[in-house]
mmCIF file of C-alpha atoms in Angstrom:
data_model
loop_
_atom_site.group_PDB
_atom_site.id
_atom_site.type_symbol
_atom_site.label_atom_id
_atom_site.label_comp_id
_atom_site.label_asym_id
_atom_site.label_seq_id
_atom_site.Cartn_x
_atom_site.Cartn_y
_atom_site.Cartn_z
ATOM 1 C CA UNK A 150 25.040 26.318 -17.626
ATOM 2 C CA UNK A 151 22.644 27.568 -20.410
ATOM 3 C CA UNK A 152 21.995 25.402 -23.383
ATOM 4 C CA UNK A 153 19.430 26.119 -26.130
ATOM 5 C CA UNK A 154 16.310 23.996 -26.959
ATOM 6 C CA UNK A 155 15.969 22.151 -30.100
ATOM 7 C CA UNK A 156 14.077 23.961 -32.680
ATOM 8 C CA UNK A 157 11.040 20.570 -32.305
ATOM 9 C CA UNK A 158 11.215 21.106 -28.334
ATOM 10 C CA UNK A 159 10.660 24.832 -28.948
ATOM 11 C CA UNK A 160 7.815 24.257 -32.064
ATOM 12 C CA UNK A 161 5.909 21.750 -29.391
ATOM 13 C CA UNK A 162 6.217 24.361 -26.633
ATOM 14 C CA UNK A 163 4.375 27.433 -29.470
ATOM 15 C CA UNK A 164 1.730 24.396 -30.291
ATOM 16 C CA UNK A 165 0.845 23.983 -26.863
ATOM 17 C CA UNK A 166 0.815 27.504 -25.952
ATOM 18 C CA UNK A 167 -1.808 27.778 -29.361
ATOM 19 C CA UNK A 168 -3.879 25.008 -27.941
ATOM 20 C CA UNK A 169 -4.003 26.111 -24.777
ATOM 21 C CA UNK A 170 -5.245 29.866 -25.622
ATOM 22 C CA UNK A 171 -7.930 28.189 -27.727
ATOM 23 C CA UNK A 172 -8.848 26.139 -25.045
ATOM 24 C CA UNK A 173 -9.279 28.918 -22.173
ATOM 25 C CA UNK A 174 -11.413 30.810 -25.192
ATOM 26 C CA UNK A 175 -13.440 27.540 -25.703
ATOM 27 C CA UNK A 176 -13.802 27.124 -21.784
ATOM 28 C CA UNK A 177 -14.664 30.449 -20.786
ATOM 29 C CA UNK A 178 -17.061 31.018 -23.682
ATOM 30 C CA UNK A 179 -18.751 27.841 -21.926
ATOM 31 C CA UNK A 180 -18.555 29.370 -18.669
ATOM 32 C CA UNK A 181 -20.523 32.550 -19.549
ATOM 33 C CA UNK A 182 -23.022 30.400 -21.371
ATOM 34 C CA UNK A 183 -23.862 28.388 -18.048
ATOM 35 C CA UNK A 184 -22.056 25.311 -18.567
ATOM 36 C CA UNK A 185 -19.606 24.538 -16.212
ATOM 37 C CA UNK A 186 -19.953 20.392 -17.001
ATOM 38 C CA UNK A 187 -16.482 20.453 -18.808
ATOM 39 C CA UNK A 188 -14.264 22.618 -16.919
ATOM 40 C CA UNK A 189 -13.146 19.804 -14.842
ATOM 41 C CA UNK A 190 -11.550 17.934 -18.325
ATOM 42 C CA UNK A 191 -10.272 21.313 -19.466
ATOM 43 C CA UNK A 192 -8.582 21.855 -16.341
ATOM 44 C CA UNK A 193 -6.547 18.313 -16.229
ATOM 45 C CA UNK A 194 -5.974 18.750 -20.456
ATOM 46 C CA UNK A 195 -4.658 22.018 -19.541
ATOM 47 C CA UNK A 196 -3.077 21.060 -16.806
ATOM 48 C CA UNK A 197 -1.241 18.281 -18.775
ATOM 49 C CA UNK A 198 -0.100 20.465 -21.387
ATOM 50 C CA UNK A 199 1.337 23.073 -19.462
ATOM 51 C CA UNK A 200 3.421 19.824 -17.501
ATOM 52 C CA UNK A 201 4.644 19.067 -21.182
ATOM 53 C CA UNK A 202 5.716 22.643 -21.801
ATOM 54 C CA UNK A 203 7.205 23.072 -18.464
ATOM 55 C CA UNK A 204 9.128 19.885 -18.635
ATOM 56 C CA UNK A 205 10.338 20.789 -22.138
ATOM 57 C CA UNK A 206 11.871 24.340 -21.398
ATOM 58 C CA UNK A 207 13.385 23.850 -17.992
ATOM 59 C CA UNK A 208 14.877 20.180 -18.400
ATOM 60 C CA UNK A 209 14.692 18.643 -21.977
ATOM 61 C CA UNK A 210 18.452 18.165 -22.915
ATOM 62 C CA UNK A 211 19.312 21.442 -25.094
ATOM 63 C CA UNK A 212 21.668 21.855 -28.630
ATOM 64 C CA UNK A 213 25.207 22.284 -26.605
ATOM 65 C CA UNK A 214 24.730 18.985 -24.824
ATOM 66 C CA UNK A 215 25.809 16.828 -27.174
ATOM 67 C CA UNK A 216 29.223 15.560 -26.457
ATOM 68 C CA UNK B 25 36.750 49.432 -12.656
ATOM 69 C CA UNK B 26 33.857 50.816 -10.829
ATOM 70 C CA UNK B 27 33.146 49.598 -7.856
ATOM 71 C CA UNK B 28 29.285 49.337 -9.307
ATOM 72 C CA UNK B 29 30.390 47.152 -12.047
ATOM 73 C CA UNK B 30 32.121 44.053 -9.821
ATOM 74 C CA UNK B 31 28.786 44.136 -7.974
ATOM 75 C CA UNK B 32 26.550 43.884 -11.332
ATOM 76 C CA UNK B 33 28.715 42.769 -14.211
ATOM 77 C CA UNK B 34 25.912 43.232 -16.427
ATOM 78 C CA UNK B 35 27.426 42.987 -20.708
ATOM 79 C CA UNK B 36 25.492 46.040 -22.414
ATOM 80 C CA UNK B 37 25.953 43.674 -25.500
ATOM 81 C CA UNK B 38 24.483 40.726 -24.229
ATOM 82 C CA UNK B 39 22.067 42.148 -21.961
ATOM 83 C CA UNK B 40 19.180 42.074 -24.629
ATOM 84 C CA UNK B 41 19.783 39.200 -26.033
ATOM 85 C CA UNK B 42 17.161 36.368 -25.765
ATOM 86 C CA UNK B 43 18.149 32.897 -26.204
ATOM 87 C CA UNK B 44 15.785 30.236 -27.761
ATOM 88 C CA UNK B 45 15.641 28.474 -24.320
ATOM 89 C CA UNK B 46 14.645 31.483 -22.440
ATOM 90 C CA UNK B 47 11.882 32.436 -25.106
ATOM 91 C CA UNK B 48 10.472 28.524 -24.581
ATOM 92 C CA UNK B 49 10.642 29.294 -20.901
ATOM 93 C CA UNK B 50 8.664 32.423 -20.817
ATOM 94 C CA UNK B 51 5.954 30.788 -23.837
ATOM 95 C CA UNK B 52 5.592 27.529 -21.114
ATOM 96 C CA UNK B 53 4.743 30.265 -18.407
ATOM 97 C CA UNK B 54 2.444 31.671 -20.661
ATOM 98 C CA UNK B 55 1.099 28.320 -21.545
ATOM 99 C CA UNK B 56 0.955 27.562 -17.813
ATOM 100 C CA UNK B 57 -0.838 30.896 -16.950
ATOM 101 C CA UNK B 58 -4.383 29.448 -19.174
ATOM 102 C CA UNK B 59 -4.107 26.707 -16.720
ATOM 103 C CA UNK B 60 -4.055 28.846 -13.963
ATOM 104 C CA UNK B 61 -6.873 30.533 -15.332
ATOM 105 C CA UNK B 62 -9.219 27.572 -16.165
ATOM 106 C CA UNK B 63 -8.072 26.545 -13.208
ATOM 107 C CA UNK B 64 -9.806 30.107 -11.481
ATOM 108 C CA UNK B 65 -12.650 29.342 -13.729
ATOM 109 C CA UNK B 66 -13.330 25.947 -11.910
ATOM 110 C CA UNK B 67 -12.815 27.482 -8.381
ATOM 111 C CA UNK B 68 -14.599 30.364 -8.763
ATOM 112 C CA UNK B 69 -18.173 29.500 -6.690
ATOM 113 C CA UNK B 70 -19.919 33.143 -8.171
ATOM 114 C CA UNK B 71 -20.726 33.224 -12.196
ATOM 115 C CA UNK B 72 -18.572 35.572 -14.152
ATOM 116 C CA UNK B 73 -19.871 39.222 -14.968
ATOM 117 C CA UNK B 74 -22.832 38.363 -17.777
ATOM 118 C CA UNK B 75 -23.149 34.706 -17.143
ATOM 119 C CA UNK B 76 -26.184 33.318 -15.874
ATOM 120 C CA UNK B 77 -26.882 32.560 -11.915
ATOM 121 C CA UNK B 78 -27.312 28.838 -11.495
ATOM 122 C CA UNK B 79 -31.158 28.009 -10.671
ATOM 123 C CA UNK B 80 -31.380 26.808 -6.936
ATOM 124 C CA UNK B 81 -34.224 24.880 -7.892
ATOM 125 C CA UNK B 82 -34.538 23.434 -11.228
ATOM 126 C CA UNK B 83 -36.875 26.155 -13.024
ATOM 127 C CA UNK B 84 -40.068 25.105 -14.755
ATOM 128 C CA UNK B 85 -42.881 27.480 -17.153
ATOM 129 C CA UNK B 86 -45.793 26.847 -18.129
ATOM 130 C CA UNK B 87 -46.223 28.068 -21.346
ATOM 131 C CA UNK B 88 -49.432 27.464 -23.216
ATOM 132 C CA UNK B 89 -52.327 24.488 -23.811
ATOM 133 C CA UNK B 90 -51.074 22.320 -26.552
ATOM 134 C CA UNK B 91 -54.039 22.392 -28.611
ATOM 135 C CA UNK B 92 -53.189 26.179 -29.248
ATOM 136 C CA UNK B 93 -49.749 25.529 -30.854
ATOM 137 C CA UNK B 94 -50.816 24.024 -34.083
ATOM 138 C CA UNK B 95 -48.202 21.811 -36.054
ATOM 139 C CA UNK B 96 -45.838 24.203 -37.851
ATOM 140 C CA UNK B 97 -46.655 27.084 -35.656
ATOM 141 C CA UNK B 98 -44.498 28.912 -32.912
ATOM 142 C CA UNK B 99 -45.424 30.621 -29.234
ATOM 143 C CA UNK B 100 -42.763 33.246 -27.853
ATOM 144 C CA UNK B 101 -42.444 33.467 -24.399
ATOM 145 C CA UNK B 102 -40.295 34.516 -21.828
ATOM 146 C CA UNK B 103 -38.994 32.075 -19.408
ATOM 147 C CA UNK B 104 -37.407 33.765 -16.238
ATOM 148 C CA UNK B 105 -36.943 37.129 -16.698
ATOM 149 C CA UNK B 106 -37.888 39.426 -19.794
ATOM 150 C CA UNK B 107 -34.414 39.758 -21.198
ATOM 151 C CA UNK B 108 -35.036 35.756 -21.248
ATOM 152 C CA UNK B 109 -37.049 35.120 -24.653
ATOM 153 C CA UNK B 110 -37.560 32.024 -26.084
ATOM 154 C CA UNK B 111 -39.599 30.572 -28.883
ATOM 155 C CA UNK B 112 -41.998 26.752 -28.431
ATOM 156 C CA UNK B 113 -41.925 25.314 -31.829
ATOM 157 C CA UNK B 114 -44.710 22.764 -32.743
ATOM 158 C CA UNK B 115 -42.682 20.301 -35.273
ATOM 159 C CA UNK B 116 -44.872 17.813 -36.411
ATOM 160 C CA UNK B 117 -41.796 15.660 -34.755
ATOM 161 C CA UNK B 118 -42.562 17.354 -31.663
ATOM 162 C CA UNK B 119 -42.451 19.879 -29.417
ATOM 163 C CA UNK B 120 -39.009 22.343 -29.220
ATOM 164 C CA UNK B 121 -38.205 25.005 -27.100
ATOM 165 C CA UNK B 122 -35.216 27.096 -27.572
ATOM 166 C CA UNK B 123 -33.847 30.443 -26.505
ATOM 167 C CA UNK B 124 -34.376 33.630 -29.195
ATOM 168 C CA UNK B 125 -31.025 34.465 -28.959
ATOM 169 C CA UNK B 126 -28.808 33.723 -31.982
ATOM 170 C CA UNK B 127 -25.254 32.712 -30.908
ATOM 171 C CA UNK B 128 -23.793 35.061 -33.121
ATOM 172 C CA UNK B 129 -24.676 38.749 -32.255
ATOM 173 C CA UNK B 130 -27.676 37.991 -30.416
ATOM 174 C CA UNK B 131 -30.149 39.277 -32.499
ATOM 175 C CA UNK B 132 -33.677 37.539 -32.399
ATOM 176 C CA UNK B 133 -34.327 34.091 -34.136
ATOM 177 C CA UNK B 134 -37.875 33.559 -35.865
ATOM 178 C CA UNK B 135 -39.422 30.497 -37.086
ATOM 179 C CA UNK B 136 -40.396 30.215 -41.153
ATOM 180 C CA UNK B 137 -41.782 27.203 -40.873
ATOM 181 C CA UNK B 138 -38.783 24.603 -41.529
ATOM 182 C CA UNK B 139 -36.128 26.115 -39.304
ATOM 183 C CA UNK B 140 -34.550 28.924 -37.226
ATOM 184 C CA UNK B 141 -33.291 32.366 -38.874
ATOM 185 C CA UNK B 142 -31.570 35.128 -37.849
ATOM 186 C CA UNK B 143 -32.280 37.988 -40.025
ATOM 187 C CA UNK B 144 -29.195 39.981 -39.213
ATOM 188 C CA UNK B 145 -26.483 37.862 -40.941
ATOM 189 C CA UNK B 146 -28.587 35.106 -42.367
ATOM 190 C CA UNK B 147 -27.652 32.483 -39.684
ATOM 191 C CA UNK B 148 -29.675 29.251 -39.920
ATOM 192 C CA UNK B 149 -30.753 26.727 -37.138
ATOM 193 C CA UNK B 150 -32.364 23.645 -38.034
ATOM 194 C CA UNK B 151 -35.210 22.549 -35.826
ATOM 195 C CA UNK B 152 -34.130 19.624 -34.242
ATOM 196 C CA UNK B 153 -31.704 20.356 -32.424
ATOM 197 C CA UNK B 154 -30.886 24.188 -32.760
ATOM 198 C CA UNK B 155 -27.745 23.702 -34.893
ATOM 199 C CA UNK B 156 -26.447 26.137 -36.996
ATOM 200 C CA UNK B 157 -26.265 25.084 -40.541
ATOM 201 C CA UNK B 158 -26.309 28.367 -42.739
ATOM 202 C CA UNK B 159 -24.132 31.959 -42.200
ATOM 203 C CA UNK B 160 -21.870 32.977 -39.452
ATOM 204 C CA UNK B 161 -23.175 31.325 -35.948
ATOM 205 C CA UNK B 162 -21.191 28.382 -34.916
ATOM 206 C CA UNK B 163 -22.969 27.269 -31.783
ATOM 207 C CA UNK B 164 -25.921 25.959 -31.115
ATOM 208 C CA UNK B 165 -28.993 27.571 -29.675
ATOM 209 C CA UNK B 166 -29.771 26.997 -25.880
ATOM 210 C CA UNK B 167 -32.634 24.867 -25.899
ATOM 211 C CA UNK B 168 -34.958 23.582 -23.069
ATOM 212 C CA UNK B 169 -36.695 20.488 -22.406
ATOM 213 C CA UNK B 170 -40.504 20.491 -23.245
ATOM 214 C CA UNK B 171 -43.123 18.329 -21.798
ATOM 215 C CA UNK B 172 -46.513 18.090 -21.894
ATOM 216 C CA UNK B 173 -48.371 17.504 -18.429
ATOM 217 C CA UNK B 174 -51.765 15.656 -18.118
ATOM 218 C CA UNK B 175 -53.898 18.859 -17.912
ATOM 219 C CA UNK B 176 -52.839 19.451 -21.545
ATOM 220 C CA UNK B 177 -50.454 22.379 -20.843
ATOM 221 C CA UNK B 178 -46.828 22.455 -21.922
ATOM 222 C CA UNK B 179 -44.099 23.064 -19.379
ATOM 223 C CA UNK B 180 -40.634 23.952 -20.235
ATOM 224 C CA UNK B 181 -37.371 23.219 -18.006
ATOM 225 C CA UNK B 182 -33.415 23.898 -18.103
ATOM 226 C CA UNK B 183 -30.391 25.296 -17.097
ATOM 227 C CA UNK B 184 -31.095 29.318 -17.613
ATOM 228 C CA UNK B 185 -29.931 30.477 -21.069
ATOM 229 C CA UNK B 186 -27.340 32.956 -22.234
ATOM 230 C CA UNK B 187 -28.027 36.491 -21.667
ATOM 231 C CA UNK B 188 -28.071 37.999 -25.028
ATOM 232 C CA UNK B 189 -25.874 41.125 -25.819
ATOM 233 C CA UNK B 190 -28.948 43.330 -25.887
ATOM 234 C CA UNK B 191 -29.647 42.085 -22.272
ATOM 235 C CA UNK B 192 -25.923 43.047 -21.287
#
């Protein structure tokens, strides 16, 4: 059955989607400059983020759930 | 009815419709694909296209007897190759050593005697720590570690600085 995401679930998903592009700019600027220190934090922020947005569009309760 | 359309009973009307939940699905793939590419980044053993190879062994120069850098004054030198320059500043504070390369466009950073400029876009680096303070750069300069040895030259050490874009 398809059900539509609340307009916050959806606004969360965009913001991490923003933070994340900023974040692969921010980390692979760093990369070409030679420092490779913080890619291990980036990668389990990222990592976290994308869980978040994953969770929220494949199995946050959506609009024609409620009873 | 065709026998086509019991197979696929695809609605013309509805087939190009996209519904909020399918948009957040496809922006959490998105979102999911910069993992996948930091996550590259971190895997990835060789340096990208442009980035520096990581020194083996730690690299060390020797660049000049202190007694010939003056307080105030500067000494360019090149480091490790000749698209490497960098400038020794004498501080009165203390010796620094940074790369020429402004972080903006890569044009060549001079000393006037209180801090770092870039003469392209009037970027501004104070001394101490290569920070940008004034115009368009928002990163600092790479900077090595300076130290002076017991036969009175100066040595500098560090991770290899950015290529600049005139060294691309």
């Amino acid at each position: 059955m398809k059900s539509n995401l609340t307009g916050a679930a959806l606004a969360v998903i965009l913001l991490i989607v923003l933070i994340q592009a900023y974040l692969f700019e921010t980390v692979l600027s760093a990369v070409l400059d030679g420092q490779r220190g913080q890619l291990p934090g980036a990668l389990a922020v990222s990592a976290l983020l994308s869980a978040v947005a994953l969770f929220l569009a494949f199995k946050a309760p959506g609009l024609d759930r409620r009873p | 009815m065709p026998g086509w359309k019991t197979l696929f009973p695809v609605d013309l009307a509805e087939e190009g419709r996209l519904s909020r939940r399918e948009f957040g699905r496809f922006m959490a793939l998105v979102a999911t694909g910069f993992s996948a590419g930091i996550g590259y980044l971190a895997l990835r053993k060789r340096p990208l296209d442009g980035a520096p190879e990581p020194a083996a062994v730690p690299v060390e120069v020797k660049v000049c007897r202190a007694e010939e850098l003056t307080p105030g004054n500067s000494f360019l030198f090149t480091y490790r190759n000749p698209q490497d320059r960098c400038i020794l500043i004498n501080t009165r504070q203390g010796w620094r050593a940074y790369r020429q390369t402004c972080t903006h466009l890569g044009c060549a950073v001079r000393w006037d005697g209180k801090g770092l400029e870039c003469p392209c876009h009037n970027g501004y680096f104070e001394v101490e720590r290569g920070f940008p303070i004034q115009g368009p750069p928002t990163r600092p300069l790479s900077r090595l570690a300076v130290e002076l040895r017991a036969d009175g030259w100066l040595w500098v050490r560090g991770d290899l600085p950015k290529p600049g874009p005139e060294a691309a």
